[in-house]
PDB file of C-alpha atoms in Angstrom:
ATOM      1  CA  UNK A 533     -33.317   0.273  16.182  1.00 70.00           C
ATOM      2  CA  UNK A 534     -30.454  -0.205  18.438  1.00 65.00           C
ATOM      3  CA  UNK A 535     -30.190  -4.207  18.124  1.00 68.00           C
ATOM      4  CA  UNK A 536     -30.162  -3.212  13.956  1.00 77.00           C
ATOM      5  CA  UNK A 537     -27.399  -0.510  14.480  1.00 74.00           C
ATOM      6  CA  UNK A 538     -25.335  -2.977  16.195  1.00 69.00           C
ATOM      7  CA  UNK A 539     -26.059  -6.202  13.938  1.00 72.00           C
ATOM      8  CA  UNK A 540     -25.271  -4.177  10.745  1.00 77.00           C
ATOM      9  CA  UNK A 541     -21.927  -2.568  12.444  1.00 73.00           C
ATOM     10  CA  UNK A 542     -20.472  -6.081  13.908  1.00 69.00           C
ATOM     11  CA  UNK A 543     -21.696  -7.970  10.435  1.00 72.00           C
ATOM     12  CA  UNK A 544     -19.816  -4.807   8.347  1.00 73.00           C
ATOM     13  CA  UNK A 545     -17.071  -5.719  10.642  1.00 69.00           C
ATOM     14  CA  UNK A 546     -16.947  -9.351  10.769  1.00 69.00           C
ATOM     15  CA  UNK A 547     -17.172  -9.557   6.499  1.00 72.00           C
ATOM     16  CA  UNK A 548     -14.326  -6.684   5.962  1.00 73.00           C
ATOM     17  CA  UNK A 549     -10.807  -7.941   4.920  1.00 80.00           C
ATOM     18  CA  UNK A 550      -8.021  -6.129   6.488  1.00 83.00           C
ATOM     19  CA  UNK A 551      -5.429  -4.640   3.225  1.00 88.00           C
ATOM     20  CA  UNK A 552      -2.074  -4.923   3.729  1.00 92.00           C
ATOM     21  CA  UNK A 553       0.051  -2.547   1.605  1.00 93.00           C
ATOM     22  CA  UNK A 554       4.327  -3.575   1.930  1.00 96.00           C
ATOM     23  CA  UNK A 555       6.735  -1.123   0.286  1.00 95.00           C
ATOM     24  CA  UNK A 556       9.303  -1.830  -1.482  1.00 96.00           C
ATOM     25  CA  UNK A 557      12.442   0.900  -2.175  1.00 95.00           C
ATOM     26  CA  UNK A 558      14.343   1.229  -5.041  1.00 93.00           C
ATOM     27  CA  UNK A 559      17.202   3.487  -5.831  1.00 90.00           C
ATOM     28  CA  UNK A 560      17.994   5.283  -8.984  1.00 86.00           C
ATOM     29  CA  UNK A 561      21.129   6.532 -10.129  1.00 83.00           C
ATOM     30  CA  UNK A 562      23.350   8.154 -12.783  1.00 74.00           C
ATOM     31  CA  UNK A 563      25.753   5.610 -13.666  1.00 66.00           C
ATOM     32  CA  UNK A 564      27.833   4.107 -10.541  1.00 48.00           C
ATOM     33  CA  UNK A 565      30.670   5.145 -10.654  1.00 51.00           C
ATOM     34  CA  UNK A 566      34.068   3.826  -8.117  1.00 50.00           C
ATOM     35  CA  UNK A 567      31.873   2.870  -5.345  1.00 56.00           C
ATOM     36  CA  UNK A 568      28.022   4.010  -5.168  1.00 57.00           C
ATOM     37  CA  UNK A 569      27.318   7.682  -4.085  1.00 55.00           C
ATOM     38  CA  UNK A 570      25.716   8.555  -0.890  1.00 55.00           C
ATOM     39  CA  UNK A 571      21.724   8.627  -1.702  1.00 57.00           C
ATOM     40  CA  UNK A 572      20.527  12.351  -2.003  1.00 55.00           C
ATOM     41  CA  UNK A 573      19.407  14.835  -3.625  1.00 53.00           C
ATOM     42  CA  UNK A 574      20.374  14.814  -7.917  1.00 50.00           C
ATOM     43  CA  UNK A 575      19.251  17.623 -10.087  1.00 49.00           C
ATOM     44  CA  UNK A 576      19.460  15.818 -13.138  1.00 51.00           C
ATOM     45  CA  UNK A 577      17.047  12.753 -12.000  1.00 55.00           C
ATOM     46  CA  UNK A 578      14.717  15.366 -10.562  1.00 52.00           C
ATOM     47  CA  UNK A 579      14.259  16.149 -14.345  1.00 51.00           C
ATOM     48  CA  UNK A 580      13.388  12.580 -15.460  1.00 54.00           C
ATOM     49  CA  UNK A 581      11.563  11.248 -12.430  1.00 68.00           C
ATOM     50  CA  UNK A 582       7.993  10.988 -14.167  1.00 75.00           C
ATOM     51  CA  UNK A 583       9.284   8.940 -16.542  1.00 75.00           C
ATOM     52  CA  UNK A 584      11.281   6.611 -14.472  1.00 78.00           C
ATOM     53  CA  UNK A 585       7.643   6.353 -12.302  1.00 82.00           C
ATOM     54  CA  UNK A 586       5.904   5.823 -15.859  1.00 83.00           C
ATOM     55  CA  UNK A 587       8.246   3.368 -16.668  1.00 82.00           C
ATOM     56  CA  UNK A 588       7.953   1.424 -13.612  1.00 82.00           C
ATOM     57  CA  UNK A 589       4.137   0.654 -13.695  1.00 84.00           C
ATOM     58  CA  UNK A 590       4.247   0.449 -17.426  1.00 87.00           C
ATOM     59  CA  UNK A 591       2.350  -2.579 -18.453  1.00 88.00           C
ATOM     60  CA  UNK A 592       5.653  -4.189 -19.746  1.00 88.00           C
ATOM     61  CA  UNK A 593       7.007  -4.210 -16.571  1.00 89.00           C
ATOM     62  CA  UNK A 594       3.754  -5.830 -15.250  1.00 90.00           C
ATOM     63  CA  UNK A 595       4.022  -9.060 -17.868  1.00 89.00           C
ATOM     64  CA  UNK A 596       7.146  -9.819 -17.315  1.00 90.00           C
ATOM     65  CA  UNK A 597       6.553  -9.460 -13.427  1.00 91.00           C
ATOM     66  CA  UNK A 598       3.266 -11.252 -13.684  1.00 88.00           C
ATOM     67  CA  UNK A 599       5.175 -14.155 -16.008  1.00 90.00           C
ATOM     68  CA  UNK A 600       8.793 -14.732 -14.673  1.00 90.00           C
ATOM     69  CA  UNK A 601       7.004 -14.380 -11.081  1.00 90.00           C
ATOM     70  CA  UNK A 602       4.236 -16.470 -11.424  1.00 90.00           C
ATOM     71  CA  UNK A 603       1.684 -13.989  -9.929  1.00 89.00           C
ATOM     72  CA  UNK A 604      -1.549 -14.338 -10.654  1.00 88.00           C
ATOM     73  CA  UNK A 605      -2.962 -11.075 -10.950  1.00 89.00           C
ATOM     74  CA  UNK A 606      -3.360  -9.522 -14.147  1.00 89.00           C
ATOM     75  CA  UNK A 607      -1.119  -7.027 -15.872  1.00 85.00           C
ATOM     76  CA  UNK A 608      -4.363  -4.567 -15.246  1.00 89.00           C
ATOM     77  CA  UNK A 609      -5.319  -5.619 -11.897  1.00 91.00           C
ATOM     78  CA  UNK A 610      -0.843  -5.472 -10.893  1.00 91.00           C
ATOM     79  CA  UNK A 611      -0.776  -1.833 -12.401  1.00 91.00           C
ATOM     80  CA  UNK A 612      -3.773  -0.841 -10.368  1.00 93.00           C
ATOM     81  CA  UNK A 613      -2.857  -2.022  -6.750  1.00 93.00           C
ATOM     82  CA  UNK A 614       0.635  -0.384  -7.475  1.00 93.00           C
ATOM     83  CA  UNK A 615       1.410   2.936  -5.980  1.00 93.00           C
ATOM     84  CA  UNK A 616       4.935   4.255  -6.950  1.00 92.00           C
ATOM     85  CA  UNK A 617       5.994   7.374  -5.246  1.00 91.00           C
ATOM     86  CA  UNK A 618       9.395   9.521  -5.401  1.00 87.00           C
ATOM     87  CA  UNK A 619      10.532   9.990  -2.128  1.00 86.00           C
ATOM     88  CA  UNK A 620      11.053  13.786  -1.718  1.00 86.00           C
ATOM     89  CA  UNK A 621      15.131  14.650  -1.822  1.00 82.00           C
ATOM     90  CA  UNK A 622      16.405  11.471  -2.230  1.00 84.00           C
ATOM     91  CA  UNK A 623      16.394   9.196  -5.675  1.00 83.00           C
ATOM     92  CA  UNK A 624      14.455   6.428  -3.961  1.00 89.00           C
ATOM     93  CA  UNK A 625      10.924   5.139  -5.527  1.00 90.00           C
ATOM     94  CA  UNK A 626       9.034   3.590  -3.385  1.00 94.00           C
ATOM     95  CA  UNK A 627       6.646   0.675  -4.584  1.00 94.00           C
ATOM     96  CA  UNK A 628       3.506   0.043  -2.224  1.00 95.00           C
ATOM     97  CA  UNK A 629       1.744  -2.751  -3.415  1.00 95.00           C
ATOM     98  CA  UNK A 630      -2.368  -3.010  -1.470  1.00 94.00           C
ATOM     99  CA  UNK A 631      -3.854  -6.608  -1.312  1.00 92.00           C
ATOM    100  CA  UNK A 632      -5.836  -8.800   1.049  1.00 90.00           C
ATOM    101  CA  UNK A 633      -3.371 -11.717   1.466  1.00 91.00           C
ATOM    102  CA  UNK A 634       0.237 -10.038   3.182  1.00 92.00           C
ATOM    103  CA  UNK A 635       2.705 -12.420   1.870  1.00 94.00           C
ATOM    104  CA  UNK A 636       1.306 -12.766  -1.331  1.00 94.00           C
ATOM    105  CA  UNK A 637       1.275  -8.539  -1.719  1.00 93.00           C
ATOM    106  CA  UNK A 638       4.873  -8.912  -0.499  1.00 95.00           C
ATOM    107  CA  UNK A 639       5.821 -11.477  -2.922  1.00 94.00           C
ATOM    108  CA  UNK A 640       4.135  -9.107  -5.754  1.00 94.00           C
ATOM    109  CA  UNK A 641       5.451  -5.809  -4.987  1.00 95.00           C
ATOM    110  CA  UNK A 642       8.930  -7.312  -4.703  1.00 95.00           C
ATOM    111  CA  UNK A 643       9.000  -8.963  -7.787  1.00 94.00           C
ATOM    112  CA  UNK A 644       7.514  -5.584  -9.525  1.00 94.00           C
ATOM    113  CA  UNK A 645      10.521  -3.427  -7.558  1.00 94.00           C
ATOM    114  CA  UNK A 646      12.990  -6.304  -9.451  1.00 95.00           C
ATOM    115  CA  UNK A 647      11.366  -6.415 -12.566  1.00 94.00           C
ATOM    116  CA  UNK A 648      11.070  -2.244 -12.360  1.00 91.00           C
ATOM    117  CA  UNK A 649      14.772  -1.709 -11.274  1.00 91.00           C
ATOM    118  CA  UNK A 650      16.041  -4.518 -13.986  1.00 92.00           C
ATOM    119  CA  UNK A 651      13.715  -2.120 -16.823  1.00 89.00           C
ATOM    120  CA  UNK A 652      15.113   1.394 -15.579  1.00 87.00           C
ATOM    121  CA  UNK A 653      18.873   0.095 -15.298  1.00 86.00           C
ATOM    122  CA  UNK A 654      18.125  -0.817 -19.111  1.00 86.00           C
ATOM    123  CA  UNK A 655      16.343   2.335 -20.151  1.00 76.00           C
ATOM    124  CA  UNK A 656      18.902   3.666 -23.553  1.00 65.00           C
ATOM    125  CA  UNK A 657      20.063   6.335 -22.869  1.00 66.00           C
ATOM    126  CA  UNK A 658      19.720   7.311 -19.747  1.00 68.00           C
ATOM    127  CA  UNK A 659      22.426   5.886 -17.722  1.00 77.00           C
ATOM    128  CA  UNK A 660      20.577   4.781 -14.594  1.00 80.00           C
ATOM    129  CA  UNK A 661      20.996   2.380 -12.770  1.00 85.00           C
ATOM    130  CA  UNK A 662      18.228   1.195 -10.256  1.00 88.00           C
ATOM    131  CA  UNK A 663      18.715  -1.409  -7.123  1.00 91.00           C
ATOM    132  CA  UNK A 664      16.001  -2.727  -4.834  1.00 94.00           C
ATOM    133  CA  UNK A 665      17.545  -0.922  -1.631  1.00 94.00           C
ATOM    134  CA  UNK A 666      15.348  -2.588   0.410  1.00 96.00           C
ATOM    135  CA  UNK A 667      13.052  -5.624  -0.318  1.00 96.00           C
ATOM    136  CA  UNK A 668       8.954  -5.475   1.211  1.00 95.00           C
ATOM    137  CA  UNK A 669       8.836  -7.465   4.248  1.00 96.00           C
ATOM    138  CA  UNK A 670       6.116  -8.892   5.582  1.00 93.00           C
ATOM    139  CA  UNK A 671       4.053  -7.077   7.477  1.00 91.00           C
ATOM    140  CA  UNK A 672       1.815  -8.337  10.707  1.00 90.00           C
ATOM    141  CA  UNK A 673      -1.672 -10.058  10.344  1.00 85.00           C
ATOM    142  CA  UNK A 674      -4.642  -7.981  11.454  1.00 76.00           C
ATOM    143  CA  UNK A 675      -5.836  -8.876  14.251  1.00 70.00           C
ATOM    144  CA  UNK A 676      -9.089 -11.640  13.893  1.00 68.00           C
ATOM    145  CA  UNK A 677     -12.239  -9.415  14.193  1.00 63.00           C
ATOM    146  CA  UNK A 678     -14.348  -9.783  17.500  1.00 70.00           C
ATOM    147  CA  UNK A 679     -17.726  -9.711  16.801  1.00 67.00           C
ATOM    148  CA  UNK A 680     -19.191 -10.265  19.953  1.00 72.00           C
ATOM    149  CA  UNK A 681     -16.806  -7.746  21.441  1.00 74.00           C
ATOM    150  CA  UNK A 682     -17.508  -5.038  18.392  1.00 70.00           C
ATOM    151  CA  UNK A 683     -21.843  -5.525  18.915  1.00 71.00           C
ATOM    152  CA  UNK A 684     -21.406  -4.837  22.757  1.00 75.00           C
ATOM    153  CA  UNK A 685     -19.130  -1.592  22.263  1.00 77.00           C
ATOM    154  CA  UNK A 686     -21.604  -0.494  19.418  1.00 76.00           C
ATOM    155  CA  UNK A 687     -24.411  -1.226  21.237  1.00 77.00           C
ATOM    156  CA  UNK A 688     -23.361   0.727  24.786  1.00 82.00           C
ATOM    157  CA  UNK A 689     -22.230   3.520  22.433  1.00 81.00           C
ATOM    158  CA  UNK A 690     -26.113   3.768  20.963  1.00 79.00           C
ATOM    159  CA  UNK A 691     -27.282   3.393  24.572  1.00 82.00           C
ATOM    160  CA  UNK A 692     -25.452   6.593  25.568  1.00 86.00           C
ATOM    161  CA  UNK A 693     -26.077   8.423  22.647  1.00 83.00           C
ATOM    162  CA  UNK A 694     -29.705   7.351  23.154  1.00 82.00           C
ATOM    163  CA  UNK A 695     -29.432   8.607  26.248  1.00 87.00           C
ATOM    164  CA  UNK A 696     -27.106  12.282  25.815  1.00 88.00           C
ATOM    165  CA  UNK A 697     -30.371  12.851  23.352  1.00 87.00           C
ATOM    166  CA  UNK A 698     -33.156  12.011  25.760  1.00 89.00           C
ATOM    167  CA  UNK A 699     -31.518  13.829  28.536  1.00 90.00           C
ATOM    168  CA  UNK A 700     -30.509  17.022  25.837  1.00 90.00           C
ATOM    169  CA  UNK A 701     -34.600  16.535  25.095  1.00 91.00           C
ATOM    170  CA  UNK A 702     -35.817  16.453  28.294  1.00 91.00           C
ATOM    171  CA  UNK A 703     -33.961  19.915  29.424  1.00 90.00           C
ATOM    172  CA  UNK A 704     -34.895  21.280  25.997  1.00 91.00           C
ATOM    173  CA  UNK A 705     -38.655  20.708  26.451  1.00 89.00           C
ATOM    174  CA  UNK A 706     -38.791  21.997  30.554  1.00 86.00           C
ATOM    175  CA  UNK A 707     -37.670  25.254  29.461  1.00 79.00           C
TER     176      UNK A 707
END
């Protein structure tokens, strides 16, 4: 049983692909005046935040990003792997893209952030200006799995568990 458990755990760890989640930050403000205001709470923007998130994660944004930046993913896949959250008490939005290729995921989220900021700035009647404040950086590579080490650690763990159960059973049976 222990050998089967060790084999399955090692196989699962070896076959699992790492998922990377690079994040780009977009700053949204009402009309830029002479010099940009300091990033901070803007009560007028909090009312339109859901609309901004919907616009930034819309199909037209995904379509345009896919075409302009030659992304291989479909617009549905782009939208499914994209998370957009408003940073509390600020006018920033964080766009995070999940992918198994760290460079491709970074390129994708930066493309989506650029197109989303352009679309938000062009939104009629809202007097918004959106700027890609911080481009996503390529996350560090995940270490390669070491199935032999993981298998040995699992084997030791299983043996320890069996030894503990055996001792507990012996103590209970002696009473």
